[in-house]
XYZ file of C-alpha atoms in Angstrom:
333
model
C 42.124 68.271 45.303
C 41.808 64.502 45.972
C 42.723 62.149 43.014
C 40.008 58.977 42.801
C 41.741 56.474 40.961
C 38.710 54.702 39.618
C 40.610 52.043 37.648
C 41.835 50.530 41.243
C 38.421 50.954 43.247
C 36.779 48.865 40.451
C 39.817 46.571 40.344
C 39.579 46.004 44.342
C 36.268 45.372 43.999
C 35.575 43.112 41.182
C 38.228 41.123 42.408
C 37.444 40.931 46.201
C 33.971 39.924 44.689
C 35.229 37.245 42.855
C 37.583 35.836 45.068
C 34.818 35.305 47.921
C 32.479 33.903 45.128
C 34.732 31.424 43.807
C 35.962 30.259 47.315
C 32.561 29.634 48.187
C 31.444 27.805 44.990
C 34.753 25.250 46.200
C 33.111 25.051 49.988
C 35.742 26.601 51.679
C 34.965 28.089 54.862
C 35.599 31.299 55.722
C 35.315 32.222 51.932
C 35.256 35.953 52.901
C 38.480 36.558 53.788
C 39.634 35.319 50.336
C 38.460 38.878 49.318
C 40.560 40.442 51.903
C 43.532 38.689 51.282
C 42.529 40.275 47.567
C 43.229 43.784 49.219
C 45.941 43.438 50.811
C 47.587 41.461 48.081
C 46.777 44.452 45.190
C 49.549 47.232 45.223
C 50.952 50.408 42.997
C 52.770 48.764 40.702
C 53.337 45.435 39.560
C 56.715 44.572 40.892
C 55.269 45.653 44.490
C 52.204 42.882 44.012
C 54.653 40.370 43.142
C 57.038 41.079 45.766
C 54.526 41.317 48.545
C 52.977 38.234 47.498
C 56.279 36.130 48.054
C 56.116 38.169 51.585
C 52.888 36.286 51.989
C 53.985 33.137 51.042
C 56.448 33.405 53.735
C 53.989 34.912 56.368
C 51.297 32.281 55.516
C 54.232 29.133 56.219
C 55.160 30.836 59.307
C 51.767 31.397 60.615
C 50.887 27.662 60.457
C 53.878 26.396 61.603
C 54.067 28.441 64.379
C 50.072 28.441 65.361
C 50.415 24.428 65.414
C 53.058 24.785 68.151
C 51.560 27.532 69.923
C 48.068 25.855 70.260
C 49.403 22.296 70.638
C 51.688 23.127 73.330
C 50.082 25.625 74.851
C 46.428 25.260 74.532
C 43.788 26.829 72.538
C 43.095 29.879 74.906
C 44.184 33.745 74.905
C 47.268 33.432 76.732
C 48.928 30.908 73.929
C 46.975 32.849 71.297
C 49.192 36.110 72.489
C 52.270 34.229 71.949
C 51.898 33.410 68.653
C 51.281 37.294 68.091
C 53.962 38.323 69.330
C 56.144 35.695 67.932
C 54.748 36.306 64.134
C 55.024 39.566 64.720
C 58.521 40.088 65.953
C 59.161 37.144 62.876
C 57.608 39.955 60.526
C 59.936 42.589 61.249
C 62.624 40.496 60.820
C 61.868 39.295 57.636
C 60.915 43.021 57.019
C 57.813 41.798 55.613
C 54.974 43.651 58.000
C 52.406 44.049 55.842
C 51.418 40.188 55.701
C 50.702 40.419 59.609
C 47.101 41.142 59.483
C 46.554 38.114 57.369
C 48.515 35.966 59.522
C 46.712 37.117 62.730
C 43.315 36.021 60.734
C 44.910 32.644 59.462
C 45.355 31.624 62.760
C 42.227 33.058 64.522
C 40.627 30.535 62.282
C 42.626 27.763 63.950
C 42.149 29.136 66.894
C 38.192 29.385 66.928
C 37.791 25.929 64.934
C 40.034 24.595 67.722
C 42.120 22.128 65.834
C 44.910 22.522 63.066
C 44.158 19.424 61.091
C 44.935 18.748 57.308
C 41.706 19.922 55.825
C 42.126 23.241 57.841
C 45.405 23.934 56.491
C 44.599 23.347 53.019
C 41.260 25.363 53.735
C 43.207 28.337 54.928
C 45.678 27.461 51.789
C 42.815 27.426 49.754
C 41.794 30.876 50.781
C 45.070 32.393 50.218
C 45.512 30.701 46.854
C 42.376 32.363 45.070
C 43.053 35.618 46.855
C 46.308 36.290 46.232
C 46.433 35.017 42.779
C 43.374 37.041 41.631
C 45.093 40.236 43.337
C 48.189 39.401 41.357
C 46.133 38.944 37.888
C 43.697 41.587 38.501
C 47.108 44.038 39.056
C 48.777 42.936 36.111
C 46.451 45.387 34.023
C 47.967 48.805 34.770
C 48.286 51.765 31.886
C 51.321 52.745 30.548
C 52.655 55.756 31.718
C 54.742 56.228 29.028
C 53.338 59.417 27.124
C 53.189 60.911 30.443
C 56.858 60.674 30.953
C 57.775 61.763 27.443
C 54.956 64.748 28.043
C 56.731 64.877 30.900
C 60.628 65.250 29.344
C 59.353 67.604 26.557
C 57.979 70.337 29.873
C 61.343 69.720 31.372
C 63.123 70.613 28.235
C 60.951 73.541 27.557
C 61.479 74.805 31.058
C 65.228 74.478 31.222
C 65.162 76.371 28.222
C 63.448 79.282 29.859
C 65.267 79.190 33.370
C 67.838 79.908 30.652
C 66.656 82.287 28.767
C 65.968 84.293 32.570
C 69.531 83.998 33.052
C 70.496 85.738 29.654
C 68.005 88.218 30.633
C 69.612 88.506 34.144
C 73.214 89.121 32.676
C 72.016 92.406 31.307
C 69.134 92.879 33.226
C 69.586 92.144 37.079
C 66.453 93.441 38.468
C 65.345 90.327 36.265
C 65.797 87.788 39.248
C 62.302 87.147 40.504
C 61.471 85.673 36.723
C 64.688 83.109 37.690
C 63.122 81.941 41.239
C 60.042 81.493 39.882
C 61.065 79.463 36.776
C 63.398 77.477 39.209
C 61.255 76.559 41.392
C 58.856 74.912 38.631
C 61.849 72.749 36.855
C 62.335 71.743 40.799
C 58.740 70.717 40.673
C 58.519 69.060 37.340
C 61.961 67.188 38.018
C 60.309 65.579 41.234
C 57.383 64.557 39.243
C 59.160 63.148 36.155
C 61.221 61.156 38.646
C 58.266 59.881 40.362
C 56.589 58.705 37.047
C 60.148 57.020 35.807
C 59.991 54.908 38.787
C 56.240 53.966 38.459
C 57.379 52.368 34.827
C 60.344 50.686 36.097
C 57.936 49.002 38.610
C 54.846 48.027 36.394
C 57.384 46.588 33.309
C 58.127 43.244 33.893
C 59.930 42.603 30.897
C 61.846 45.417 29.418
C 64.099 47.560 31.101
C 63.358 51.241 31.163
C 65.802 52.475 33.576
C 67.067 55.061 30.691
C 64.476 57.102 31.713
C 66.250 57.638 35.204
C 69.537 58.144 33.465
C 67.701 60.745 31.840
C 66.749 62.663 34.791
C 69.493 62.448 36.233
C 71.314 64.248 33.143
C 68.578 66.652 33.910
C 69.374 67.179 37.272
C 72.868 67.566 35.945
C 71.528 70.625 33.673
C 69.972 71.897 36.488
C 72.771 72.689 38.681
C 74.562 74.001 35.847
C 71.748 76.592 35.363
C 72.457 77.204 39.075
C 76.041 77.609 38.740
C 75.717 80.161 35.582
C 73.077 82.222 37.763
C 75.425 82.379 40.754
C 78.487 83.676 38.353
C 76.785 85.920 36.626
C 74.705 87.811 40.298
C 79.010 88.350 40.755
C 79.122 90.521 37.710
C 79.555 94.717 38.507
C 78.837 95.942 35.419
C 78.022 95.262 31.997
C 80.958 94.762 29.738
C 80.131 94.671 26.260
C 81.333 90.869 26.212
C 78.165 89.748 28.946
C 75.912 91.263 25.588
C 77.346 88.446 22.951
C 77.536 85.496 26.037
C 73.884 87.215 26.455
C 73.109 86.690 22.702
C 74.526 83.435 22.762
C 72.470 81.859 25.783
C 69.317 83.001 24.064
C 70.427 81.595 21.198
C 70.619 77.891 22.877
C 67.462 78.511 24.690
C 65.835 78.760 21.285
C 67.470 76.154 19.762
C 65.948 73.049 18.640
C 66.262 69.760 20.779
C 68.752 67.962 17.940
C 71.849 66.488 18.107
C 73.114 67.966 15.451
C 72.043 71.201 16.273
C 73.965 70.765 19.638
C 77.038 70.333 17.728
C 76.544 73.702 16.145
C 76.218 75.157 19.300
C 79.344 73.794 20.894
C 81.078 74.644 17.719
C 80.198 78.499 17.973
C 81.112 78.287 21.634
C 84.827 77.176 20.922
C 84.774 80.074 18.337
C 83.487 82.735 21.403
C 85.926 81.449 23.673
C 88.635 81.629 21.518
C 87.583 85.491 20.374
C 87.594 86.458 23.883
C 90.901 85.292 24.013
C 92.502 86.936 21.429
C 90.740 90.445 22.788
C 92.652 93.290 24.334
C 93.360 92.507 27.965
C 91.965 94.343 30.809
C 92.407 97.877 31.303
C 91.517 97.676 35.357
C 90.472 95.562 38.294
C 86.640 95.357 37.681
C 87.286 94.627 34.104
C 89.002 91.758 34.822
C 86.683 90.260 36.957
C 83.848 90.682 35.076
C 85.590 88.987 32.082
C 86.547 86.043 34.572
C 83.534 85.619 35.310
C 82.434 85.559 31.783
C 84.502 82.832 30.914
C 83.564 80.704 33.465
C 80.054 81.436 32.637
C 81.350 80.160 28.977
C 83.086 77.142 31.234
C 79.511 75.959 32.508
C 77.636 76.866 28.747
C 80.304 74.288 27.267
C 79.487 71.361 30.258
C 75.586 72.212 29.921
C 75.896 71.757 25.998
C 77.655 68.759 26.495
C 74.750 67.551 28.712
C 72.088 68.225 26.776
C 74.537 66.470 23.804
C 74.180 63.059 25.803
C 70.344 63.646 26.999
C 69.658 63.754 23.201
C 71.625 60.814 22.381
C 69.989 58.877 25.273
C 66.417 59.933 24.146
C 67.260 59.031 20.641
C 68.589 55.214 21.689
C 66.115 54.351 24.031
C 63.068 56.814 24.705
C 61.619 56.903 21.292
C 62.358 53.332 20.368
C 60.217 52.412 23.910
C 57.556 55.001 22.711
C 57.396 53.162 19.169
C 56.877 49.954 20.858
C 54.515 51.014 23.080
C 52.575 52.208 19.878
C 52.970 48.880 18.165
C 51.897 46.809 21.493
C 48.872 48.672 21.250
């Protein structure tokens, strides 16, 4: 299904519409292509407008400079009028700024068809890229916050690490219980991939404040993720059941019900140290297969420990940064 993002059509519009009206109430000619320039000026996010609009800058100095020598030197026909494309364009990739050379390429057909690069022209052509750019940068300086998306966003990805492991508990006793794990896997995948896309939309439409936590986040999410990945792979090893893969069973349900606190965390890694020190102090192995199995326990306990730890600094990180941003969003509003 397409997505019409009405807020930019209307955007693109009023302000195309604008720029060719108030170019033509100052008498400039070609007054039309202010509202291009509006088009091309208008991007996703905020810190893309204002970078591409320093591009322009660039492009529009070059194009004058450069159609003045190409036209004066060379004559105002199609051979010299080649040149200079080929000159602003190879100047364009250089600069690695490409997208300004449509405008330049219309700059200087206007010198070219008036057939003279006088004063007034210039500032004409300056005039045009003036009002167009600048209402493109104003017009794109109104864009929603994203913010409850991301922290809707956070909350899924906390609820769905919580059942990818919950399907793991289920698989250590359980393993015909794998298809539940793919499937739940595949839709934190999604959801991180999503939540990462939206982070960087925010960095790039706030100016002012720095929201780059919200990165730092996902990558402490990513972090949880493999871990997930790690206790899956350790415990598809297992041969058996031992009666030690029930309570390491019990206890991963038990942290994919828990509540998203700190302090609640702290429990958790608190009973932990307590289950790996009572697995310990049990009886050791009576054969081969035993053993393994209760290796692979404990490093199944190994990962628990790192993935508690995780989640530790994901809450602390939320609790510094995330909710204080979500409280002044609130208040902005």
């Amino acid at each position: 299904m397409i997505k019409i993002n009405l807020l930019k059509i209307i955007k693109l519009s009023l302000g195309s519409s604008l720029a060719i009206f108030i170019a033509w109430l100052l008498k400039l000619e070609y007054s039309m292509v202010a509202g291009v320039i509006v088009l091309l000026t208008v991007k996703n996010t905020k810190k893309e407008t204002l970078k591409g609009v320093v591009g322009k800058i660039y492009g529009f100095i070059l194009c004058t400079i450069f159609s003045y020598l190409c036209f004066n030197m060379l004559g105002y026909h199609l051979t010299s009028f080649s040149i200079f494309i080929f000159i602003i364009i190879s100047l364009c990739f250089l600069l690695e700024i490409q997208d300004v050379i449509a405008m330049c390429v219309v700059i200087a057909s206007h010198y070219f068809l008036q057939g003279e690069i006088s004063f007034n022209w210039v500032l004409n052509e300056a005039g045009i890229f003036t009002i167009g750019a600048s209402i493109g940068v104003i017009i794109n300086m109104y864009i929603p916050t994203n913010i409850n998306k991301i922290y809707e966003g956070q909350r899924k990805l906390q609820e769905e690490v919580s059942t990818v492991l919950i399907d793991i508990a289920d698989f250590i006793i359980i393993p015909e219980n794998k298809n539940m794990y793919n499937q739940d896997l595949n839709t934190l995948n999604r959801l991180i991939d999503s939540s990462i896309s939206e982070a960087y939309n925010n960095i790039n439409n706030n100016l002012l404040s720095d929201t780059r936590f919200f990165l730092d986040h996902m990558e402490i999410i990513k972090n949880q993720r493999d871990i997930l990945e790690n206790l899956y792979n350790y415990a598809s090893q297992l041969n058996s059941t031992p009666p030690q893969a029930h309570i390491i069973s019990a206890f991963i349900h038990k942290i994919g019900h828990s509540a998203f606190e700190l302090e609640t965390v702290n429990l958790l890694l608190e009973e932990l140290n307590r289950l790996v020190l009572n697995m310990r102090n049990q009886p050791l192995p009576i054969d081969r297969v035993e053993f393994e199995n209760r290796a692979i326990l404990f490093l199944c306990l190994t990962e628990l420990k790192q993935f508690l730890i995780n989640r530790k600094h994901a809450q602390m990180l939320r609790d510094n940064n995330f909710y204080n941003e979500l409280s002044y969003n609130k208040k902005a509003k």
